Amino acid sequence: MEFSSKLLERAVNEMSQLPGIGKRTALRLVLHMLRQSKDQTMALSEALQSMRSNVKFCKSCHNISDIELCEICSNPNRNETIVCVVEDIRDVMAIENTSSFKGLYHVLGGKISPMDGVGPHDLNIESLVSKVKQGIIKELIFALSSTMEGDTTNFYIYKQIQKYKIVTSTIARGISVGDELEYADEITLGRSIVNRIPFETSLKL
Amino acid sequence: MEFSSKLLERAVNEMSQLPGIGKRTALRLVLHMLRQSKDQTMALSEALQSMRSNVKFCKSCHNISDIELCEICSNPNRNETIVCVVEDIRDVMAIENTSSFKGLYHVLGGKISPMDGVGPHDLNIESLVSKVKQGIIKELIFALSSTMEGDTTNFYIYKQIQKYKIVTSTIARGISVGDELEYADEITLGRSIVNRIPFETSLKL
């Protein structure tokens, strides 16, 4: 792509570094900014700068937070004996939206993925193990993606905390609500039969 | 969406103002920035700011340019008697890539679209008419989108410059190179038959 302006070229190149944004999309976005008022572009870039410079992570669960201990960790109404292990702050937001979990979270910051160069030491696993060691946590719920990397990460953490004899669980795998059986994959369908629940229980959900 | 940090929320809200970027995508992009080094986010926001503050438009063709008269307009090897009228600087880049046009451009900055609140006075039409008035231009090529808005804009400009008796043309509409006939729409196929060209001419392309 040949640009008629170096300023434009640099802006497009920087935008296209973002995941899922190619040169064409970056150009479209940058041209949109040029059509809008200057204030809007300034507000965007100022928001990105101040977020990147000032964002903090909760010292306990590693969720993004403006304060040292995030609102969930510092809420006395939450059950600190149950901790849900997730990859990412997006998972915290998704689970919080369901209003079905009243424990605390632990954000790993990713999953073990040798292909992407992510090992156990790149994740917040040590701090989780030391929290378990303290003896307050009674149950750990693994809520990672149902992929090979997710399963590997679950298993790695399980091995580390096994000796502390706490309850560990993983979120249920099964047919999604609203899904038709014939389109479900074999493994999901198989697991949903093996892990069936009493009908009376399902009525209460 | 509930955010655990106001800084994060503001960055996501600003990003999601961009076209085609919803809240979820914005969050994905912002979290990506948090995983990357701080320098990269700073470089991006600095590039956007300096582009928005310092970008110039060519005083003749309204293309984006770092200098007063863009490289195309100031190139003595280009034919200033033929002007190609386009919507957007992306169209200039696309036509330049084909190396098939050696005239100058005129960038309108959009097309007449009452639905989007864009009227003729929001576009660079007056400056085009006054260029035609000067008498240097011999041919105007309309290279706008083949949509109702594009056709309206073509016709509006045609009406304005009709009295100056210059040649006006539109780019050819027809079957795209590599397309199969059976998938072409009726209007395109119809036009391609009406506007057929001598076979000997097509051999030379």
Tab-separated table of C-alpha atoms in Angstrom:
chain	number	residue	atom	x	y	z
A	1	MET	CA	0.000	0.000	0.000
A	2	GLU	CA	1.392	3.382	-1.049
A	3	PHE	CA	0.404	6.296	1.159
A	4	SER	CA	0.369	9.932	0.123
A	5	SER	CA	1.301	11.026	3.654
A	6	LYS	CA	3.877	9.725	6.141
A	7	LEU	CA	1.652	10.730	9.079
A	8	LEU	CA	-1.192	8.682	7.669
A	9	GLU	CA	1.122	5.758	6.975
A	10	ARG	CA	2.429	5.728	10.541
A	11	ALA	CA	-1.080	5.866	12.031
A	12	VAL	CA	-2.238	3.008	9.778
A	13	ASN	CA	0.850	0.934	10.607
A	14	GLU	CA	0.343	1.384	14.342
A	15	MET	CA	-3.374	0.554	14.151
A	16	SER	CA	-2.706	-2.558	12.108
A	17	GLN	CA	-0.540	-3.948	14.930
A	18	LEU	CA	-3.740	-4.671	16.845
A	19	PRO	CA	-5.094	-8.231	16.584
A	20	GLY	CA	-7.665	-8.787	13.840
A	21	ILE	CA	-7.005	-5.380	12.264
A	22	GLY	CA	-5.310	-5.501	8.881
A	23	LYS	CA	-3.981	-2.595	6.842
A	24	ARG	CA	-7.269	-2.020	5.034
A	25	THR	CA	-9.344	-1.934	8.217
A	26	ALA	CA	-6.742	0.297	9.864
A	27	LEU	CA	-6.966	2.711	6.934
A	28	ARG	CA	-10.764	2.727	7.174
A	29	LEU	CA	-10.592	3.514	10.903
A	30	VAL	CA	-7.972	6.228	10.475
A	31	LEU	CA	-9.922	7.901	7.649
A	32	HIS	CA	-13.001	7.810	9.875
A	33	MET	CA	-11.026	9.696	12.538
A	34	LEU	CA	-10.081	12.322	9.965
A	35	ARG	CA	-13.731	12.872	9.124
A	36	GLN	CA	-14.645	13.265	12.782
A	37	SER	CA	-13.784	16.192	15.022
A	38	LYS	CA	-10.218	16.369	16.289
A	39	ASP	CA	-11.461	16.142	19.900
A	40	GLN	CA	-12.692	12.613	19.406
A	41	THR	CA	-9.312	11.315	18.252
A	42	MET	CA	-7.629	13.179	21.107
A	43	ALA	CA	-10.076	11.655	23.604
A	44	LEU	CA	-9.397	8.168	22.239
A	45	SER	CA	-5.644	8.443	22.352
A	46	GLU	CA	-5.711	10.110	25.757
A	47	ALA	CA	-7.939	7.311	27.128
A	48	LEU	CA	-5.574	4.653	25.783
A	49	GLN	CA	-2.511	6.398	27.213
A	50	SER	CA	-3.963	6.956	30.647
A	51	MET	CA	-5.344	3.412	30.791
A	52	ARG	CA	-1.996	1.909	29.816
A	53	SER	CA	-0.053	4.116	32.235
A	54	ASN	CA	-2.309	4.017	35.274
A	55	VAL	CA	-4.166	0.729	35.214
A	56	LYS	CA	-3.650	-1.439	38.313
A	57	PHE	CA	-4.209	-5.099	38.943
A	58	CYS	CA	-5.833	-6.337	42.153
A	59	LYS	CA	-3.020	-7.647	44.364
A	60	SER	CA	-5.086	-10.670	45.331
A	61	CYS	CA	-6.994	-11.872	42.248
A	62	HIS	CA	-5.078	-9.997	39.477
A	63	ASN	CA	-8.280	-8.601	38.010
A	64	ILE	CA	-7.968	-5.089	36.562
A	65	SER	CA	-8.895	-2.565	39.218
A	66	ASP	CA	-8.502	1.119	40.037
A	67	ILE	CA	-7.790	0.275	43.694
A	68	GLU	CA	-5.254	-2.055	45.320
A	69	LEU	CA	-7.790	-4.717	46.290
A	70	CYS	CA	-10.575	-4.993	43.711
A	71	GLU	CA	-14.253	-4.506	44.535
A	72	ILE	CA	-14.952	-8.226	44.453
A	73	CYS	CA	-12.031	-9.211	46.721
A	74	SER	CA	-12.838	-6.426	49.190
A	75	ASN	CA	-16.584	-7.184	49.331
A	76	PRO	CA	-17.343	-8.791	52.739
A	77	ASN	CA	-20.491	-10.466	51.337
A	78	ARG	CA	-18.503	-12.678	48.966
A	79	ASN	CA	-17.482	-16.155	50.030
A	80	GLU	CA	-13.689	-16.187	50.214
A	81	THR	CA	-13.545	-19.972	50.631
A	82	ILE	CA	-14.568	-20.619	46.996
A	83	VAL	CA	-12.276	-19.345	44.254
A	84	CYS	CA	-13.037	-19.515	40.557
A	85	VAL	CA	-9.909	-19.752	38.380
A	86	VAL	CA	-10.266	-17.960	35.029
A	87	GLU	CA	-7.984	-17.026	32.141
A	88	ASP	CA	-8.853	-13.440	31.663
A	89	ILE	CA	-10.778	-10.492	33.066
A	90	ARG	CA	-13.368	-10.989	30.333
A	91	ASP	CA	-14.261	-14.304	31.978
A	92	VAL	CA	-14.760	-12.534	35.315
A	93	MET	CA	-17.128	-10.113	33.577
A	94	ALA	CA	-18.994	-12.965	31.872
A	95	ILE	CA	-19.446	-14.950	35.105
A	96	GLU	CA	-20.405	-11.832	37.078
A	97	ASN	CA	-23.118	-11.175	34.493
A	98	THR	CA	-24.752	-14.523	35.310
A	99	SER	CA	-25.099	-13.545	39.027
A	100	SER	CA	-24.665	-17.250	39.838
A	101	PHE	CA	-21.324	-17.073	41.667
A	102	LYS	CA	-20.738	-15.421	45.000
A	103	GLY	CA	-17.141	-16.499	45.665
A	104	LEU	CA	-13.894	-14.825	44.621
A	105	TYR	CA	-11.895	-15.078	41.400
A	106	HIS	CA	-8.297	-15.694	40.438
A	107	VAL	CA	-7.244	-14.353	37.035
A	108	LEU	CA	-4.369	-16.361	35.517
A	109	GLY	CA	-3.723	-13.925	32.685
A	110	GLY	CA	-3.783	-16.623	30.000
A	111	LYS	CA	-3.317	-20.370	29.696
A	112	ILE	CA	-0.272	-22.566	29.291
A	113	SER	CA	0.446	-22.653	25.570
A	114	PRO	CA	3.943	-23.735	24.488
A	115	MET	CA	3.044	-22.906	20.872
A	116	ASP	CA	2.615	-19.242	21.819
A	117	GLY	CA	5.586	-19.310	24.187
A	118	VAL	CA	3.431	-19.118	27.331
A	119	GLY	CA	4.712	-21.297	30.174
A	120	PRO	CA	3.414	-21.701	33.753
A	121	HIS	CA	5.741	-18.966	34.990
A	122	ASP	CA	4.144	-16.396	32.690
A	123	LEU	CA	0.827	-16.875	34.475
A	124	ASN	CA	-0.374	-15.969	37.972
A	125	ILE	CA	-0.132	-19.559	39.205
A	126	GLU	CA	2.385	-19.124	42.042
A	127	SER	CA	0.206	-16.569	43.815
A	128	LEU	CA	-2.757	-18.955	43.509
A	129	VAL	CA	-0.757	-21.813	45.036
A	130	SER	CA	0.363	-19.616	47.919
A	131	LYS	CA	-3.236	-18.522	48.525
A	132	VAL	CA	-4.296	-22.195	48.690
A	133	LYS	CA	-1.380	-22.861	51.084
A	134	GLN	CA	-2.754	-20.269	53.525
A	135	GLY	CA	-5.721	-22.606	54.133
A	136	ILE	CA	-8.656	-20.210	53.673
A	137	ILE	CA	-9.735	-21.613	50.296
A	138	LYS	CA	-11.927	-24.743	50.524
A	139	GLU	CA	-12.879	-25.153	46.863
A	140	LEU	CA	-11.230	-24.210	43.583
A	141	ILE	CA	-13.444	-24.085	40.480
A	142	PHE	CA	-11.571	-24.338	37.180
A	143	ALA	CA	-13.440	-22.191	34.636
A	144	LEU	CA	-10.978	-22.277	31.728
A	145	SER	CA	-11.671	-22.784	28.047
A	146	SER	CA	-12.467	-26.340	27.046
A	147	THR	CA	-9.377	-26.619	24.845
A	148	MET	CA	-6.147	-28.544	25.091
A	149	GLU	CA	-4.398	-25.484	26.534
A	150	GLY	CA	-7.175	-24.982	29.081
A	151	ASP	CA	-7.071	-28.641	30.146
A	152	THR	CA	-3.257	-28.532	30.402
A	153	THR	CA	-3.435	-25.469	32.622
A	154	ASN	CA	-6.112	-27.053	34.823
A	155	PHE	CA	-3.982	-30.166	35.224
A	156	TYR	CA	-0.792	-28.217	35.966
A	157	ILE	CA	-2.515	-26.232	38.734
A	158	TYR	CA	-4.188	-29.386	40.058
A	159	LYS	CA	-0.782	-31.055	40.414
A	160	GLN	CA	0.575	-28.049	42.314
A	161	ILE	CA	-2.253	-27.868	44.859
A	162	GLN	CA	-3.098	-31.584	45.166
A	163	LYS	CA	-1.216	-31.951	48.457
A	164	TYR	CA	-3.333	-29.287	50.185
A	165	LYS	CA	-6.420	-31.536	49.958
A	166	ILE	CA	-8.984	-28.941	48.902
A	167	VAL	CA	-12.030	-29.625	46.740
A	168	THR	CA	-11.412	-28.941	43.047
A	169	SER	CA	-14.120	-28.820	40.398
A	170	THR	CA	-14.496	-27.791	36.793
A	171	ILE	CA	-17.493	-26.043	35.286
A	172	ALA	CA	-19.980	-28.459	33.625
A	173	ARG	CA	-19.478	-29.344	29.981
A	174	GLY	CA	-22.672	-30.228	28.149
A	175	ILE	CA	-25.306	-29.190	25.664
A	176	SER	CA	-25.756	-25.401	25.624
A	177	VAL	CA	-29.191	-24.149	26.616
A	178	GLY	CA	-31.222	-23.752	23.421
A	179	ASP	CA	-29.047	-26.146	21.390
A	180	GLU	CA	-30.440	-29.013	19.355
A	181	LEU	CA	-28.969	-32.451	20.099
A	182	GLU	CA	-28.308	-33.404	16.480
A	183	TYR	CA	-25.845	-30.511	16.040
A	184	ALA	CA	-23.861	-31.182	19.215
A	185	ASP	CA	-20.408	-32.718	18.784
A	186	GLU	CA	-19.835	-36.285	20.010
A	187	ILE	CA	-17.554	-35.442	22.915
A	188	THR	CA	-19.903	-32.829	24.352
A	189	LEU	CA	-22.907	-35.133	23.934
A	190	GLY	CA	-20.991	-38.063	25.463
A	191	ARG	CA	-19.939	-35.970	28.464
A	192	SER	CA	-23.433	-34.646	28.954
A	193	ILE	CA	-24.745	-38.210	29.237
A	194	VAL	CA	-21.976	-39.390	31.588
A	195	ASN	CA	-22.399	-36.299	33.789
A	196	ARG	CA	-26.209	-36.370	33.797
A	197	ILE	CA	-27.999	-34.744	36.719
A	198	PRO	CA	-31.212	-35.779	38.534
A	199	PHE	CA	-34.244	-34.383	36.724
A	200	GLU	CA	-35.558	-32.894	39.998
A	201	THR	CA	-32.320	-30.891	40.296
A	202	SER	CA	-32.651	-29.575	36.759
A	203	LEU	CA	-36.174	-28.361	37.532
A	204	LYS	CA	-34.811	-26.081	40.239
A	205	LEU	CA	-32.336	-24.278	37.945
B	1	MET	CA	-21.052	-4.561	30.451
B	2	GLU	CA	-19.752	-3.931	33.970
B	3	PHE	CA	-16.099	-2.960	34.197
B	4	SER	CA	-13.904	-3.366	37.241
B	5	SER	CA	-11.934	-0.227	36.327
B	6	LYS	CA	-13.023	3.222	35.163
B	7	LEU	CA	-9.813	3.616	33.122
B	8	LEU	CA	-10.555	0.403	31.273
B	9	GLU	CA	-14.180	1.405	30.767
B	10	ARG	CA	-13.223	4.756	29.261
B	11	ALA	CA	-10.676	3.180	26.901
B	12	VAL	CA	-13.238	0.575	25.767
B	13	ASN	CA	-15.929	3.227	25.281
B	14	GLU	CA	-13.627	5.388	23.179
B	15	MET	CA	-12.468	2.448	21.048
B	16	SER	CA	-16.036	1.309	20.452
B	17	GLN	CA	-16.844	4.689	18.867
B	18	LEU	CA	-14.892	3.548	15.805
B	19	PRO	CA	-16.962	2.076	12.942
B	20	GLY	CA	-17.343	-1.697	13.016
B	21	ILE	CA	-15.878	-1.987	16.511
B	22	GLY	CA	-18.359	-3.019	19.176
B	23	LYS	CA	-17.823	-3.171	22.922
B	24	ARG	CA	-16.580	-6.752	22.871
B	25	THR	CA	-14.030	-6.142	20.128
B	26	ALA	CA	-12.937	-2.927	21.852
B	27	LEU	CA	-12.373	-4.852	25.087
B	28	ARG	CA	-10.363	-7.494	23.228
B	29	LEU	CA	-8.171	-4.808	21.648
B	30	VAL	CA	-7.669	-2.930	24.921
B	31	LEU	CA	-6.752	-6.127	26.801
B	32	HIS	CA	-4.274	-6.904	24.041
B	33	MET	CA	-2.653	-3.505	24.650
B	34	LEU	CA	-2.366	-4.312	28.348
B	35	ARG	CA	-0.527	-7.522	27.554
B	36	GLN	CA	1.895	-5.707	25.251
B	37	SER	CA	4.634	-3.315	26.297
B	38	LYS	CA	3.583	0.174	27.303
B	39	ASP	CA	5.692	1.649	24.470
B	40	GLN	CA	3.455	0.118	21.821
B	41	THR	CA	0.301	1.730	23.168
B	42	MET	CA	2.144	5.033	23.521
B	43	ALA	CA	3.371	4.789	19.918
B	44	LEU	CA	-0.150	4.089	18.681
B	45	SER	CA	-1.779	6.955	20.536
B	46	GLU	CA	1.028	9.323	19.626
B	47	ALA	CA	0.712	8.380	15.928
B	48	LEU	CA	-3.048	8.997	16.004
B	49	GLN	CA	-2.644	12.355	17.743
B	50	SER	CA	0.059	13.640	15.444
B	51	MET	CA	-1.798	12.426	12.355
B	52	ARG	CA	-5.036	14.108	13.447
B	53	SER	CA	-3.263	17.349	14.394
B	54	ASN	CA	-0.827	17.731	11.515
B	55	VAL	CA	-2.372	16.053	8.500
B	56	LYS	CA	-2.848	18.335	5.489
B	57	PHE	CA	-4.991	18.058	2.414
B	58	CYS	CA	-3.683	18.940	-1.044
B	59	LYS	CA	-5.065	22.370	-1.896
B	60	SER	CA	-5.837	21.266	-5.430
B	61	CYS	CA	-7.173	17.693	-5.299
B	62	HIS	CA	-7.986	17.367	-1.547
B	63	ASN	CA	-5.982	14.167	-1.250
B	64	ILE	CA	-4.191	13.691	2.085
B	65	SER	CA	-0.667	15.022	1.768
B	66	ASP	CA	2.229	16.178	3.940
B	67	ILE	CA	2.885	19.081	1.573
B	68	GLU	CA	0.627	21.857	0.236
B	69	LEU	CA	0.348	20.441	-3.272
B	70	CYS	CA	0.378	16.624	-3.250
B	71	GLU	CA	2.941	14.534	-5.116
B	72	ILE	CA	0.493	13.660	-7.867
B	73	CYS	CA	-0.677	17.231	-8.489
B	74	SER	CA	2.888	18.561	-8.467
B	75	ASN	CA	4.253	15.848	-10.791
B	76	PRO	CA	4.973	17.460	-14.213
B	77	ASN	CA	4.656	14.062	-15.945
B	78	ARG	CA	0.979	13.739	-15.114
B	79	ASN	CA	-1.637	14.905	-17.575
B	80	GLU	CA	-3.478	17.811	-15.970
B	81	THR	CA	-6.173	17.858	-18.646
B	82	ILE	CA	-7.766	14.599	-17.411
B	83	VAL	CA	-9.196	14.534	-13.890
B	84	CYS	CA	-10.592	11.456	-12.197
B	85	VAL	CA	-13.296	12.262	-9.615
B	86	VAL	CA	-13.288	9.882	-6.623
B	87	GLU	CA	-15.017	9.698	-3.257
B	88	ASP	CA	-12.146	9.025	-0.996
B	89	ILE	CA	-8.359	8.821	-0.748
B	90	ARG	CA	-8.666	5.023	-0.690
B	91	ASP	CA	-9.944	5.210	-4.249
B	92	VAL	CA	-6.888	7.247	-5.274
B	93	MET	CA	-4.680	4.542	-3.747
B	94	ALA	CA	-6.630	1.783	-5.502
B	95	ILE	CA	-6.442	3.467	-8.929
B	96	GLU	CA	-2.756	4.387	-8.461
B	97	ASN	CA	-2.074	0.697	-7.767
B	98	THR	CA	-3.378	-0.229	-11.220
B	99	SER	CA	-0.829	2.115	-12.923
B	100	SER	CA	-3.429	2.664	-15.642
B	101	PHE	CA	-4.157	6.336	-15.063
B	102	LYS	CA	-1.739	9.190	-15.641
B	103	GLY	CA	-4.025	12.171	-15.071
B	104	LEU	CA	-4.867	13.981	-11.848
B	105	TYR	CA	-7.495	13.253	-9.199
B	106	HIS	CA	-10.164	15.187	-7.391
B	107	VAL	CA	-11.228	13.762	-4.012
B	108	LEU	CA	-14.824	14.670	-3.110
B	109	GLY	CA	-14.591	13.428	0.469
B	110	GLY	CA	-17.775	11.337	0.210
B	111	LYS	CA	-20.916	11.184	-1.876
B	112	ILE	CA	-24.265	12.931	-1.681
B	113	SER	CA	-26.328	10.941	0.775
B	114	PRO	CA	-29.364	12.661	2.323
B	115	MET	CA	-29.901	9.627	4.590
B	116	ASP	CA	-26.531	10.288	6.244
B	117	GLY	CA	-27.030	14.051	6.181
B	118	VAL	CA	-24.402	14.602	3.473
B	119	GLY	CA	-25.397	17.268	0.959
B	120	PRO	CA	-23.459	18.708	-2.024
B	121	HIS	CA	-22.030	21.492	0.151
B	122	ASP	CA	-20.339	18.995	2.475
B	123	LEU	CA	-18.256	17.727	-0.439
B	124	ASN	CA	-15.419	19.292	-2.461
B	125	ILE	CA	-17.664	20.004	-5.446
B	126	GLU	CA	-17.330	23.790	-5.651
B	127	SER	CA	-13.565	23.602	-6.016
B	128	LEU	CA	-13.989	21.023	-8.795
B	129	VAL	CA	-16.432	23.277	-10.656
B	130	SER	CA	-14.081	26.235	-10.377
B	131	LYS	CA	-11.194	24.094	-11.657
B	132	VAL	CA	-13.324	23.121	-14.674
B	133	LYS	CA	-14.196	26.801	-15.179
B	134	GLN	CA	-10.498	27.671	-15.547
B	135	GLY	CA	-10.496	25.689	-18.802
B	136	ILE	CA	-7.443	23.458	-18.319
B	137	ILE	CA	-9.447	20.269	-17.765
B	138	LYS	CA	-10.566	18.533	-20.976
B	139	GLU	CA	-12.038	15.343	-19.551
B	140	LEU	CA	-13.628	14.424	-16.229
B	141	ILE	CA	-13.812	10.720	-15.359
B	142	PHE	CA	-16.416	9.833	-12.728
B	143	ALA	CA	-15.047	6.936	-10.673
B	144	LEU	CA	-17.613	6.775	-7.882
B	145	SER	CA	-19.287	3.736	-6.365
B	146	SER	CA	-21.968	2.156	-8.500
B	147	THR	CA	-24.703	2.910	-5.959
B	148	MET	CA	-27.648	5.273	-5.887
B	149	GLU	CA	-25.592	7.789	-3.881
B	150	GLY	CA	-22.708	7.519	-6.355
B	151	ASP	CA	-25.005	8.001	-9.339
B	152	THR	CA	-26.713	10.975	-7.674
B	153	THR	CA	-23.354	12.614	-7.039
B	154	ASN	CA	-22.213	11.998	-10.617
B	155	PHE	CA	-25.402	13.564	-11.926
B	156	TYR	CA	-25.212	16.574	-9.588
B	157	ILE	CA	-21.658	17.352	-10.703
B	158	TYR	CA	-22.565	16.743	-14.357
B	159	LYS	CA	-25.341	19.346	-14.094
B	160	GLN	CA	-22.933	21.873	-12.581
B	161	ILE	CA	-20.260	21.539	-15.264
B	162	GLN	CA	-22.466	20.795	-18.286
B	163	LYS	CA	-22.212	24.367	-19.612
B	164	TYR	CA	-18.402	24.227	-19.835
B	165	LYS	CA	-18.609	21.606	-22.645
B	166	ILE	CA	-15.880	19.246	-21.477
B	167	VAL	CA	-15.835	15.492	-22.064
B	168	THR	CA	-17.295	13.503	-19.166
B	169	SER	CA	-17.043	9.745	-18.775
B	170	THR	CA	-17.706	7.122	-16.123
B	171	ILE	CA	-15.584	4.066	-15.490
B	172	ALA	CA	-16.867	0.919	-17.238
B	173	ARG	CA	-19.396	-1.281	-15.441
B	174	GLY	CA	-19.258	-4.926	-16.409
B	175	ILE	CA	-18.279	-8.446	-15.461
B	176	SER	CA	-15.242	-8.470	-13.147
B	177	VAL	CA	-12.163	-10.204	-14.507
B	178	GLY	CA	-12.277	-13.816	-13.275
B	179	ASP	CA	-16.052	-13.809	-12.656
B	180	GLU	CA	-18.389	-16.457	-13.985
B	181	LEU	CA	-21.351	-15.197	-15.996
B	182	GLU	CA	-24.006	-17.214	-14.182
B	183	TYR	CA	-23.269	-15.453	-10.875
B	184	ALA	CA	-23.366	-11.918	-12.285
B	185	ASP	CA	-26.433	-9.821	-11.452
B	186	GLU	CA	-28.839	-8.898	-14.253
B	187	ILE	CA	-28.046	-5.191	-14.362
B	188	THR	CA	-24.293	-5.710	-14.581
B	189	LEU	CA	-24.700	-8.395	-17.244
B	190	GLY	CA	-27.157	-6.229	-19.189
B	191	ARG	CA	-24.804	-3.238	-19.111
B	192	SER	CA	-21.840	-5.361	-20.128
B	193	ILE	CA	-23.721	-6.447	-23.263
B	194	VAL	CA	-24.942	-2.937	-24.155
B	195	ASN	CA	-21.447	-1.481	-23.598
B	196	ARG	CA	-19.584	-4.269	-25.399
B	197	ILE	CA	-16.174	-3.463	-26.883
B	198	PRO	CA	-14.521	-4.654	-30.115
B	199	PHE	CA	-12.773	-7.982	-29.553
B	200	GLU	CA	-9.564	-6.617	-31.089
B	201	THR	CA	-9.542	-3.840	-28.429
B	202	SER	CA	-9.967	-6.377	-25.623
B	203	LEU	CA	-6.938	-8.323	-26.918
B	204	LYS	CA	-4.725	-5.294	-26.354
B	205	LEU	CA	-5.663	-4.874	-22.664
